[in-house]
Short mmCIF file of N, CA and C in Angstrom, two decimals:
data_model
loop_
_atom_site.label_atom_id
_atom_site.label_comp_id
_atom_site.label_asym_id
_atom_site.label_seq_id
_atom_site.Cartn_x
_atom_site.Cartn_y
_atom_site.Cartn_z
N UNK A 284 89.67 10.37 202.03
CA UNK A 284 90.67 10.35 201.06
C UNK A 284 90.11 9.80 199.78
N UNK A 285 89.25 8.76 199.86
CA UNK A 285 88.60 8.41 198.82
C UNK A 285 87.82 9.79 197.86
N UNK A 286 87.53 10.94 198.44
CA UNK A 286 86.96 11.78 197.51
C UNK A 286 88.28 12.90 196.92
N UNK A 287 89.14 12.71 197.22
CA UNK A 287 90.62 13.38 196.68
C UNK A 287 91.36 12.73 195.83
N UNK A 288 91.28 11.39 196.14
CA UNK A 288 91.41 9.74 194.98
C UNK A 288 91.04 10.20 193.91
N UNK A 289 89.38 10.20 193.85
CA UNK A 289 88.24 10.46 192.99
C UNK A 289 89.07 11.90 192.35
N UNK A 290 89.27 13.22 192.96
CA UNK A 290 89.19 14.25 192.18
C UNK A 290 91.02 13.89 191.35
N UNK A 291 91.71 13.50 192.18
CA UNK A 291 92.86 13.50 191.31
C UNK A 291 92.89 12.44 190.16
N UNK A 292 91.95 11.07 190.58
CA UNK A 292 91.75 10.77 189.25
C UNK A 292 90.90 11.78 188.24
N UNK A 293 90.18 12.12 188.28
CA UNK A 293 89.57 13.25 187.43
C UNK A 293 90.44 13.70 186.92
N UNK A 294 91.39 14.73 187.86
CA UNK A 294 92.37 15.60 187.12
C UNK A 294 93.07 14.98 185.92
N UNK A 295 93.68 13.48 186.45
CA UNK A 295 94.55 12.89 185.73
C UNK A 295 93.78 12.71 184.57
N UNK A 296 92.85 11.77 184.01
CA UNK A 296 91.65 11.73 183.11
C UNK A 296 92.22 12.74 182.20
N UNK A 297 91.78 14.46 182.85
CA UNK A 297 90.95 15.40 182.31
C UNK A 297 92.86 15.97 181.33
N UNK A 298 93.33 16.06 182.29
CA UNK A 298 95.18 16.04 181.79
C UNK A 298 95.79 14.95 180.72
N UNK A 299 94.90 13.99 180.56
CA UNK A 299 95.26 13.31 179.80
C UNK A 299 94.79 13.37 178.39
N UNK A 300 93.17 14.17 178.97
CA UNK A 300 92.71 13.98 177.73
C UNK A 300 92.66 15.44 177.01
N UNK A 301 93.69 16.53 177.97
CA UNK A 301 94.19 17.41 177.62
C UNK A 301 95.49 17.31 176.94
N UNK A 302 96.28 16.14 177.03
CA UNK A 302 97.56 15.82 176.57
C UNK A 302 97.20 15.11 174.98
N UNK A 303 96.05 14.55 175.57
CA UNK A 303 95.65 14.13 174.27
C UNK A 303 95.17 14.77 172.98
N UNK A 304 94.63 16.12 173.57
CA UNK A 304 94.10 17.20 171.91
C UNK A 304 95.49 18.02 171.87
N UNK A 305 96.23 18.08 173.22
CA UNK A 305 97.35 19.15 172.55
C UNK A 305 98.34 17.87 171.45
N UNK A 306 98.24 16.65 171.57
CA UNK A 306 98.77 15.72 170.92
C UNK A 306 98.27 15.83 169.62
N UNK A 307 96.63 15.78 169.54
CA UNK A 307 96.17 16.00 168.05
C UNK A 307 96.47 17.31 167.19
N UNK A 308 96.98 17.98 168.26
CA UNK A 308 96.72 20.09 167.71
C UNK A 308 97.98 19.57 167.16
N UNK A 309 99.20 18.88 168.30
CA UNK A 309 100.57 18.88 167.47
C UNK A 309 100.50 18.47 166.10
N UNK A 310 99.88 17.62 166.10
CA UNK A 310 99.63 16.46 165.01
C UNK A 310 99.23 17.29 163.75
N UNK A 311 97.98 18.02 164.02
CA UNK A 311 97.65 19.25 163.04
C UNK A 311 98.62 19.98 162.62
N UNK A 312 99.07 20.52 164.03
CA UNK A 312 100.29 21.86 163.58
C UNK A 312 100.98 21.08 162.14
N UNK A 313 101.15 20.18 162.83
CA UNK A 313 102.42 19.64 162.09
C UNK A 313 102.25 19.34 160.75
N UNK A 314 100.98 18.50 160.51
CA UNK A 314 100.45 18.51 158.70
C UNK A 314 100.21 19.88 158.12
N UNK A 315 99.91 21.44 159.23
CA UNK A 315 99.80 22.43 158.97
C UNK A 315 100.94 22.77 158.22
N UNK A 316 102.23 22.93 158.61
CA UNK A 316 103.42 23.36 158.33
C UNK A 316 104.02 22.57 157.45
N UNK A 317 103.83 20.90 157.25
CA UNK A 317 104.10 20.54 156.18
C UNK A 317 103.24 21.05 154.76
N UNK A 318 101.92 21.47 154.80
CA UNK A 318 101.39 22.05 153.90
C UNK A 318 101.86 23.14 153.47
N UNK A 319 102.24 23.94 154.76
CA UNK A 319 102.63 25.43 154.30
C UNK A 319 103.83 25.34 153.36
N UNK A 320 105.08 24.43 153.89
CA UNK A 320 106.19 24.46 153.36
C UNK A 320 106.02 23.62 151.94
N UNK A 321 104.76 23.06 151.35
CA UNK A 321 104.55 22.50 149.94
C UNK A 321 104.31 23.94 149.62
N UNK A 322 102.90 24.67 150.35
CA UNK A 322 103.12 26.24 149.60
C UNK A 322 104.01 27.14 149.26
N UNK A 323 104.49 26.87 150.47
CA UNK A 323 106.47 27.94 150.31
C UNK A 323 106.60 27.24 148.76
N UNK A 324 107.36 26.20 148.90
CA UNK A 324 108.01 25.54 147.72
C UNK A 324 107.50 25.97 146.24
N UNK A 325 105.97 25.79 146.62
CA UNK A 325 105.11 26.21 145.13
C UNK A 325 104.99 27.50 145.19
N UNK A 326 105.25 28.64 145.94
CA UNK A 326 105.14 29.75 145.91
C UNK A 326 106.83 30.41 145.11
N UNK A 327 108.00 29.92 145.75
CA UNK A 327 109.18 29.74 145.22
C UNK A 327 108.98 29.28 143.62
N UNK A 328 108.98 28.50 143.43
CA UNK A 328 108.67 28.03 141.81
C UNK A 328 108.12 28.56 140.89
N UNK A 329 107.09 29.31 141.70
CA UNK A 329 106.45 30.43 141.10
C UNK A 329 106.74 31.49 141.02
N UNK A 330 107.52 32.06 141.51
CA UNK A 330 108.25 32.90 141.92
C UNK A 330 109.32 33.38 141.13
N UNK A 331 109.97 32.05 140.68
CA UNK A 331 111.64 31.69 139.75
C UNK A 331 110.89 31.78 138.34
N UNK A 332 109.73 31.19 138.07
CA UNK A 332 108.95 31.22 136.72
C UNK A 332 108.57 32.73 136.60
N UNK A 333 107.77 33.28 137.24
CA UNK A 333 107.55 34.52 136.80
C UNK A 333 108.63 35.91 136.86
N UNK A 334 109.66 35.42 137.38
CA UNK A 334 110.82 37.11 137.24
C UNK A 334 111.31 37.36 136.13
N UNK A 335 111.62 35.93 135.32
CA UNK A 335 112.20 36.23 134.16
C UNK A 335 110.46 37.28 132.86
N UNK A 336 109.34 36.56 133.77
CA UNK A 336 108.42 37.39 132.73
C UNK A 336 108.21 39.09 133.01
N UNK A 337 108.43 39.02 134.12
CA UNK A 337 108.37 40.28 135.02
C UNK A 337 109.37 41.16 134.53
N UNK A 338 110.83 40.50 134.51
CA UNK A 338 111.73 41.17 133.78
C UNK A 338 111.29 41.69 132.27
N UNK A 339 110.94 40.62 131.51
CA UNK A 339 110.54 40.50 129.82
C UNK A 339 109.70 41.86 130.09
N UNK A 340 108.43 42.14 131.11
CA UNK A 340 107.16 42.77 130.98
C UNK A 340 108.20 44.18 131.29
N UNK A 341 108.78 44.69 132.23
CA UNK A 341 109.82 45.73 132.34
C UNK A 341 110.58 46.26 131.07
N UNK A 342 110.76 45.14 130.41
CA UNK A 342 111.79 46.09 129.50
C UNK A 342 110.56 46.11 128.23
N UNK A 343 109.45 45.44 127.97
CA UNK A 343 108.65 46.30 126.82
C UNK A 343 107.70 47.55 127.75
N UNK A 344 107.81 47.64 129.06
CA UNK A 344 107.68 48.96 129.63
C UNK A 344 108.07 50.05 129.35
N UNK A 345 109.21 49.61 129.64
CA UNK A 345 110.50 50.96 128.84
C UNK A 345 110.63 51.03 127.62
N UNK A 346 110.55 50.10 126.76
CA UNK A 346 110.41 50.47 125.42
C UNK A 346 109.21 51.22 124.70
N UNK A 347 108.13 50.72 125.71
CA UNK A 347 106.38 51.90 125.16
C UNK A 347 106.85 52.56 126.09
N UNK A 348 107.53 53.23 126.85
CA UNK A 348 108.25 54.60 127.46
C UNK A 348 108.90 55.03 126.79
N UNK A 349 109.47 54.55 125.88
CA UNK A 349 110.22 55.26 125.23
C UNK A 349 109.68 55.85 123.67
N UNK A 350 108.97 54.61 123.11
CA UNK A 350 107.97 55.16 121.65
C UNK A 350 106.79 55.76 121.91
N UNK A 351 106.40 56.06 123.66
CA UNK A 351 105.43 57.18 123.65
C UNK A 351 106.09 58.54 123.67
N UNK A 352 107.06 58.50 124.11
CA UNK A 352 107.57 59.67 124.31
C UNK A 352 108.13 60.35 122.88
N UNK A 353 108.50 59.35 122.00
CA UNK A 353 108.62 59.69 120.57
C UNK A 353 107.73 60.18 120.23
N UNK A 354 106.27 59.31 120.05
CA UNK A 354 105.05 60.02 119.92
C UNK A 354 104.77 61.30 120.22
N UNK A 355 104.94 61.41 121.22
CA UNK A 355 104.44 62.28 121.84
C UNK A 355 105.30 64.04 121.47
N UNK A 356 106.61 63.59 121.14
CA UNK A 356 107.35 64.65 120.77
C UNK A 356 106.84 64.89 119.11
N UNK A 357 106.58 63.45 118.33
CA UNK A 357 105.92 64.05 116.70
C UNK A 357 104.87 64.67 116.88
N UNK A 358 104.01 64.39 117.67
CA UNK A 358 102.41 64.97 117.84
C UNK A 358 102.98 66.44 118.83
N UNK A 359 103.83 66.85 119.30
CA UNK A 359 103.67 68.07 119.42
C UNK A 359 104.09 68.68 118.27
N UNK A 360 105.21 68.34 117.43
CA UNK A 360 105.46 69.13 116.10
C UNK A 360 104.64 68.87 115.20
N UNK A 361 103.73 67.95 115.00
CA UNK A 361 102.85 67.79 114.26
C UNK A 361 101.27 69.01 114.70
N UNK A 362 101.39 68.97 115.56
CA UNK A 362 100.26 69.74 116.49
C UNK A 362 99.77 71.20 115.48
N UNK A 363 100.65 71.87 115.80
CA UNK A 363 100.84 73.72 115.38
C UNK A 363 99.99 73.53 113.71
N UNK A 364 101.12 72.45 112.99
CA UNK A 364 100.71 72.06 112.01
C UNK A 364 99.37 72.28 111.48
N UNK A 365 98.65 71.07 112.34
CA UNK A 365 97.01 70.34 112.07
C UNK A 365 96.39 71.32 112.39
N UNK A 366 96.64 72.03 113.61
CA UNK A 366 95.63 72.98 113.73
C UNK A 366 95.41 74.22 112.73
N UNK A 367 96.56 74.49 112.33
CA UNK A 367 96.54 75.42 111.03
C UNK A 367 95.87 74.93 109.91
N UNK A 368 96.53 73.83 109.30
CA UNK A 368 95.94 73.13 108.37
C UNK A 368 94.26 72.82 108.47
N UNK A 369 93.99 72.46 109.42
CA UNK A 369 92.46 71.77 109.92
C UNK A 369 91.72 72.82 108.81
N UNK A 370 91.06 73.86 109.64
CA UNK A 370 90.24 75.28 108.92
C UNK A 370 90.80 74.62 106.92
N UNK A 371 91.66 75.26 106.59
CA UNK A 371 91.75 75.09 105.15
C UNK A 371 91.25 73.26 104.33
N UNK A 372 91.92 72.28 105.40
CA UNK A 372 91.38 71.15 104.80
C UNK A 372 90.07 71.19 104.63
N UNK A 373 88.94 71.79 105.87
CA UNK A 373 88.11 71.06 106.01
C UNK A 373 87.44 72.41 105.13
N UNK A 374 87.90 73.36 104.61
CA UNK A 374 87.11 74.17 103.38
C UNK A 374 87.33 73.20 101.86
N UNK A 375 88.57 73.06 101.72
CA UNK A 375 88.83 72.24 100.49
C UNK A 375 87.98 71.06 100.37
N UNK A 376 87.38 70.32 102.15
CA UNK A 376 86.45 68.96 102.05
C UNK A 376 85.34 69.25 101.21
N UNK A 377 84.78 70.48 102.06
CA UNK A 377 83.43 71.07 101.98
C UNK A 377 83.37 71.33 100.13
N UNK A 378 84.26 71.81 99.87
CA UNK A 378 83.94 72.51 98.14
C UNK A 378 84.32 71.23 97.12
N UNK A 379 85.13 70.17 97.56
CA UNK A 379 85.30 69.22 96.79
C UNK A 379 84.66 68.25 96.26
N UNK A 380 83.86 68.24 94.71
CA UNK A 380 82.21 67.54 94.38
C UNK A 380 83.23 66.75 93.95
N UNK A 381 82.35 65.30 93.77
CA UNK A 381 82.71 64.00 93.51
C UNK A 381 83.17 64.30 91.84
N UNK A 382 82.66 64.95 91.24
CA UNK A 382 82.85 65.12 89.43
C UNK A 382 84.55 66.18 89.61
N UNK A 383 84.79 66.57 90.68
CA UNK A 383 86.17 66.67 90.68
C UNK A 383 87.21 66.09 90.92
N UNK A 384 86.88 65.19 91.70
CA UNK A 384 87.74 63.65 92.01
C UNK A 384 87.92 62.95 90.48
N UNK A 385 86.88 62.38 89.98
CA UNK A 385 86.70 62.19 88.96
C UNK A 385 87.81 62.82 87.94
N UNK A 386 87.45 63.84 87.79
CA UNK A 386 88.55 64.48 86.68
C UNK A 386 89.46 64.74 87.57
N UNK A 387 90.16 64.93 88.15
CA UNK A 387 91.60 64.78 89.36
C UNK A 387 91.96 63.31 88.69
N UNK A 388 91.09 61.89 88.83
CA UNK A 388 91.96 60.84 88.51
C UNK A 388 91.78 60.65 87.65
N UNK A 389 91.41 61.17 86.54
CA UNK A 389 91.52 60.98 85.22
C UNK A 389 92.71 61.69 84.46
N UNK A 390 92.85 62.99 85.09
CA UNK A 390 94.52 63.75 85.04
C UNK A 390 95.27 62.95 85.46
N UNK A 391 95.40 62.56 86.85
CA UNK A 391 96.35 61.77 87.07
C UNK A 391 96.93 60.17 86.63
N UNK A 392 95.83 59.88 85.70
CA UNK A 392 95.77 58.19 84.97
C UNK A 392 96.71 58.95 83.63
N UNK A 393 96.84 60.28 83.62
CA UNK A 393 97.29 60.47 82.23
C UNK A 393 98.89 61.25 82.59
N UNK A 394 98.99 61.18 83.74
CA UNK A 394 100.65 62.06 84.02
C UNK A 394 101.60 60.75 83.43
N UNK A 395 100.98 59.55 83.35
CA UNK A 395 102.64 59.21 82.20
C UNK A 395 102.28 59.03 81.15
N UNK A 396 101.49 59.03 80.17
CA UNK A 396 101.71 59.91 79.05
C UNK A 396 102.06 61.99 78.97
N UNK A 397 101.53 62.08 79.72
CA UNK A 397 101.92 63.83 79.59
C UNK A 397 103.38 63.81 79.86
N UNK A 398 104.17 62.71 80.93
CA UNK A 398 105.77 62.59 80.98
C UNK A 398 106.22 62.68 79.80
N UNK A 399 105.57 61.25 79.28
CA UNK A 399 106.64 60.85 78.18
C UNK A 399 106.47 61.60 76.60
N UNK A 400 105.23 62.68 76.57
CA UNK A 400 105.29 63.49 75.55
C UNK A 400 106.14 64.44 75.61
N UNK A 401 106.02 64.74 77.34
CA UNK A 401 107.07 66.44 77.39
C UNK A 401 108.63 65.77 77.24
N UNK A 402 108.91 64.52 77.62
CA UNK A 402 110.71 64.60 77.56
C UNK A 402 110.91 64.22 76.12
N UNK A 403 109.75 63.81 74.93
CA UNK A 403 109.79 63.03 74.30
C UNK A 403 110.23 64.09 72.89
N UNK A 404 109.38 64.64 73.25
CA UNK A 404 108.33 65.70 72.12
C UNK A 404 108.77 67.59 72.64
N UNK A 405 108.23 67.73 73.66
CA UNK A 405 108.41 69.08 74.06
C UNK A 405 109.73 70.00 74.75
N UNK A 406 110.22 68.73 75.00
CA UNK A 406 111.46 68.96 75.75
C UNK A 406 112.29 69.04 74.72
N UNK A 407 112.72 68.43 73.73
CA UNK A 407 113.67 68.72 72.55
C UNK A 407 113.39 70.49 71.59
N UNK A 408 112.15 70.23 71.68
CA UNK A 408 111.72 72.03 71.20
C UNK A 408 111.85 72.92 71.90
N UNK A 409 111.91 72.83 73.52
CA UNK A 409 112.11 73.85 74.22
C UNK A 409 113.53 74.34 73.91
N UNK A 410 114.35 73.13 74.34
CA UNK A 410 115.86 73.20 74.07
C UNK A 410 115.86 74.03 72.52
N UNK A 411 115.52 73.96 71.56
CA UNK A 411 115.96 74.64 70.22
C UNK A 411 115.52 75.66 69.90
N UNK A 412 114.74 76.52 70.90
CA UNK A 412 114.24 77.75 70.76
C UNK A 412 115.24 78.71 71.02
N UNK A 413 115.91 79.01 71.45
CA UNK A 413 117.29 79.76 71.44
C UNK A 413 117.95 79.30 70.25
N UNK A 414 117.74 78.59 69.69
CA UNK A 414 118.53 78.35 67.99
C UNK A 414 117.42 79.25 66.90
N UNK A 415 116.43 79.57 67.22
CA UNK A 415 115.11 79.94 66.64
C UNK A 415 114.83 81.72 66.92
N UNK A 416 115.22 81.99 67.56
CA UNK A 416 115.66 83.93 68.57
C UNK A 416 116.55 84.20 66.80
N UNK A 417 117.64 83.93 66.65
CA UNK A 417 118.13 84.59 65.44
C UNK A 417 117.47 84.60 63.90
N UNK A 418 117.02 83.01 63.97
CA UNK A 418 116.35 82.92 62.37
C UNK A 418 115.13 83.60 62.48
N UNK A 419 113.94 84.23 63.44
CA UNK A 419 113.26 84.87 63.39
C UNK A 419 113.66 86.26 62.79
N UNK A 420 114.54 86.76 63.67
CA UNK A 420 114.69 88.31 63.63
C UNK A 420 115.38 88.24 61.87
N UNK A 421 116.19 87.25 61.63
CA UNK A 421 116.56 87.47 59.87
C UNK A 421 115.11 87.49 59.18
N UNK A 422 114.43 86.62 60.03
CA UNK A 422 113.14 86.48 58.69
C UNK A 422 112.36 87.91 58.79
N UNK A 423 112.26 88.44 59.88
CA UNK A 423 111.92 89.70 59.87
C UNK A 423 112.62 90.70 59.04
N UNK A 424 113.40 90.68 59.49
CA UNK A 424 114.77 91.58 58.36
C UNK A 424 114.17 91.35 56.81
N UNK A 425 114.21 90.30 56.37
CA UNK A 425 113.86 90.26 54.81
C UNK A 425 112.27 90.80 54.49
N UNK A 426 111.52 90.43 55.52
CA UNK A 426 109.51 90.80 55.62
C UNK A 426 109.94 91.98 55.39
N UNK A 427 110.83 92.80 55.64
CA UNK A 427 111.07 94.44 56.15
C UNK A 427 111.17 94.71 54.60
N UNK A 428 112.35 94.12 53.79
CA UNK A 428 113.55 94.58 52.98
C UNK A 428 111.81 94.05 51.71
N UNK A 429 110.99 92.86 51.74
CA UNK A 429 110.09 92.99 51.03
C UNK A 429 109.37 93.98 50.49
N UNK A 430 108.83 94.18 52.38
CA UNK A 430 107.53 95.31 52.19
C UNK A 430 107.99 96.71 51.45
N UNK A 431 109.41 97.00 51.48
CA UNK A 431 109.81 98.23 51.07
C UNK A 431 109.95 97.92 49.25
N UNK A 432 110.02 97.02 49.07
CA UNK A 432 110.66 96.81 47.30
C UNK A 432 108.67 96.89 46.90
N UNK A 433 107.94 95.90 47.16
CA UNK A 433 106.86 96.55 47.04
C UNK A 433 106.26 97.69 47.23
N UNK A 434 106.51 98.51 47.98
CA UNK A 434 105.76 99.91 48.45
C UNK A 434 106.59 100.20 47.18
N UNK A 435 107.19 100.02 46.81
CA UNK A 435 108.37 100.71 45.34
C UNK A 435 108.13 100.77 44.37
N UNK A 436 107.09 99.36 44.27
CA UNK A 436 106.48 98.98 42.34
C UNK A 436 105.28 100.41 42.53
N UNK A 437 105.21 100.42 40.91
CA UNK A 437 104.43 101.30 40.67
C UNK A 437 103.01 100.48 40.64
N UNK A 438 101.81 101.47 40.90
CA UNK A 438 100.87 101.43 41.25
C UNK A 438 100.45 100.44 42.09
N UNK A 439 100.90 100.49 43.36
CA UNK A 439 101.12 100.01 44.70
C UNK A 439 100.27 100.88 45.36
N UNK A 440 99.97 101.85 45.37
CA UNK A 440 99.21 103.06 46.39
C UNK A 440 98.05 102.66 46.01
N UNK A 441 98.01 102.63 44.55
CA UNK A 441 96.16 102.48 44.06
C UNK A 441 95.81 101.12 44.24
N UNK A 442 96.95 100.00 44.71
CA UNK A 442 96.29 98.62 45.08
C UNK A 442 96.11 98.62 46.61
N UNK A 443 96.70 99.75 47.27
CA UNK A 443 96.51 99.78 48.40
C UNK A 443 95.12 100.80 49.15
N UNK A 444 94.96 101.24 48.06
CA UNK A 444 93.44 102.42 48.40
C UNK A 444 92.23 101.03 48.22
N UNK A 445 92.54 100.47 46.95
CA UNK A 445 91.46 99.85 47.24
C UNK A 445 91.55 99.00 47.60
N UNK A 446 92.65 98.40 48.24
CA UNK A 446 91.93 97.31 49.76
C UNK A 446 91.50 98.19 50.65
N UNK A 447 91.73 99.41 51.21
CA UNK A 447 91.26 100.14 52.01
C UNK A 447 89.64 100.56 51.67
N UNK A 448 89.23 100.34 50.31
CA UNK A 448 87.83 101.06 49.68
C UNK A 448 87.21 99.50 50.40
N UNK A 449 87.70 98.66 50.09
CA UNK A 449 86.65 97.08 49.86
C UNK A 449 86.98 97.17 51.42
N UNK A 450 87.61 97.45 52.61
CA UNK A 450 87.66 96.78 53.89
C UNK A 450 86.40 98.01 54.46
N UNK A 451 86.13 99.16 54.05
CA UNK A 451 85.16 100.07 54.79
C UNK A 451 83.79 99.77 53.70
N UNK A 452 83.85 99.37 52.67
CA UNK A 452 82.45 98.83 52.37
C UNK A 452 81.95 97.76 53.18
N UNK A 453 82.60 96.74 53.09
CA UNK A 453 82.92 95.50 53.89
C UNK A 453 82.30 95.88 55.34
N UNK A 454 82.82 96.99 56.06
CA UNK A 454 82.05 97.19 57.56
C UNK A 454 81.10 98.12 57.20
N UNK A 455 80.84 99.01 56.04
CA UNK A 455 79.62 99.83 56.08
C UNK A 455 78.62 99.01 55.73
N UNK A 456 78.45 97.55 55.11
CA UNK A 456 77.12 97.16 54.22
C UNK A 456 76.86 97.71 53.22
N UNK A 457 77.58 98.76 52.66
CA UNK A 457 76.89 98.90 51.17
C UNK A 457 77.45 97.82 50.01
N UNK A 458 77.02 97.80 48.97
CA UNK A 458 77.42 96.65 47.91
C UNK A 458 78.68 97.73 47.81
N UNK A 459 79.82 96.66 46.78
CA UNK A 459 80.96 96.84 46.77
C UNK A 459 80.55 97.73 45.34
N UNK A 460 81.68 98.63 44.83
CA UNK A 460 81.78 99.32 43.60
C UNK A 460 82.89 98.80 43.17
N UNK A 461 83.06 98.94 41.29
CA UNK A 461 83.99 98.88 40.80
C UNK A 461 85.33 99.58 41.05
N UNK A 462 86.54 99.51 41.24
CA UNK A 462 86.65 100.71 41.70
C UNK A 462 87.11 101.57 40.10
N UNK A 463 87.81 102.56 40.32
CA UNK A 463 88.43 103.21 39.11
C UNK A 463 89.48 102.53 38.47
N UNK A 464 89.39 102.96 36.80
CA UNK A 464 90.77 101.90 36.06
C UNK A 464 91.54 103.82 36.16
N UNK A 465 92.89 103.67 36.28
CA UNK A 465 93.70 104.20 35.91
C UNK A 465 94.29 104.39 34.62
N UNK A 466 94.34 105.63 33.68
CA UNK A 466 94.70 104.66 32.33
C UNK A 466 95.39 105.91 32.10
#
């Protein structure tokens, strides 16, 4: 009996000192789960802090959802456009020398003076040219009623031969002649 003594003390020992690590494991578990539940807690906190950013980050989601899609609708009507345009810009690049820029902003340093001459100056004369349609055609009328009272004076034909004699010497190069006295 003494060697059954012996083994059940053993057992007892070995049970004890099996009672004893499942005692330490409890012991673990247990600082285990109090750790975890500091993590829960800090995971929660973290949790309550970031929805409201999560939310914030959602709605400028939808808002660049929504100004791409704007985009995206100008750049198709813009599209047809550029591509047409492209070819002609990039001829106008090609032919455009710097000494035309140049005079381009030198015209354009001068469009307000060229304003304020045309409303100033040109614009009042345009307007009075329809006042100017009748006094022409009278002044013509009288040039008319002139030329005829002259063609009328006597010896008018022979002042008129010889401007005609002096305008064909004049293109022939020969020296001019006296012409004839009438008497």
């Amino acid at each position: 009996m003494g060697g059954t003594l012996d083994r059940v003390d053993a057992a007892v020992t070995r049970v004890e000192a099996v009672a004893d690590r499942a005692g330490e494991v409890a012991e673990a578990a247990d600082a285990v789960v109090v750790r975890v539940a500091g993590v829960a807690d800090d995971a929660d906190q973290l949790v309550r802090r970031v929805a409201p950013v999560a939310g914030a980050a959602e709605a400028v989601l939808e808002s660049a959802g929504g100004s791409a899609a704007e985009a995206y609708a100008l750049l198709e009507t813009v599209r047809p456009i550029a591509e047409r345009g492209a070819p002609l810009l990039q001829h106008f690049v090609d032919e455009f020398s710097v000494e035309e820029l140049q005079a381009l902003i030198r015209l354009v340093d001068q469009v307000p003076r060229f304003t304020e001459h045309m409303e100033s100056d040109i614009m009042p004369v345009l307007a009075k040219l329809d006042q100017v349609g009748p006094d022409v055609h009278e002044l013509l009328d009288v040039l008319k009623d002139v030329r005829l009272a002259i063609q009328g004076m006597p010896g008018f034909s022979m002042l008129r031969r010889r401007g005609a004699d002096k305008e064909d010497e004049l293109s022939d190069g020969r020296p001019e002649t006296p012409p004839p006295v009438d008497r």
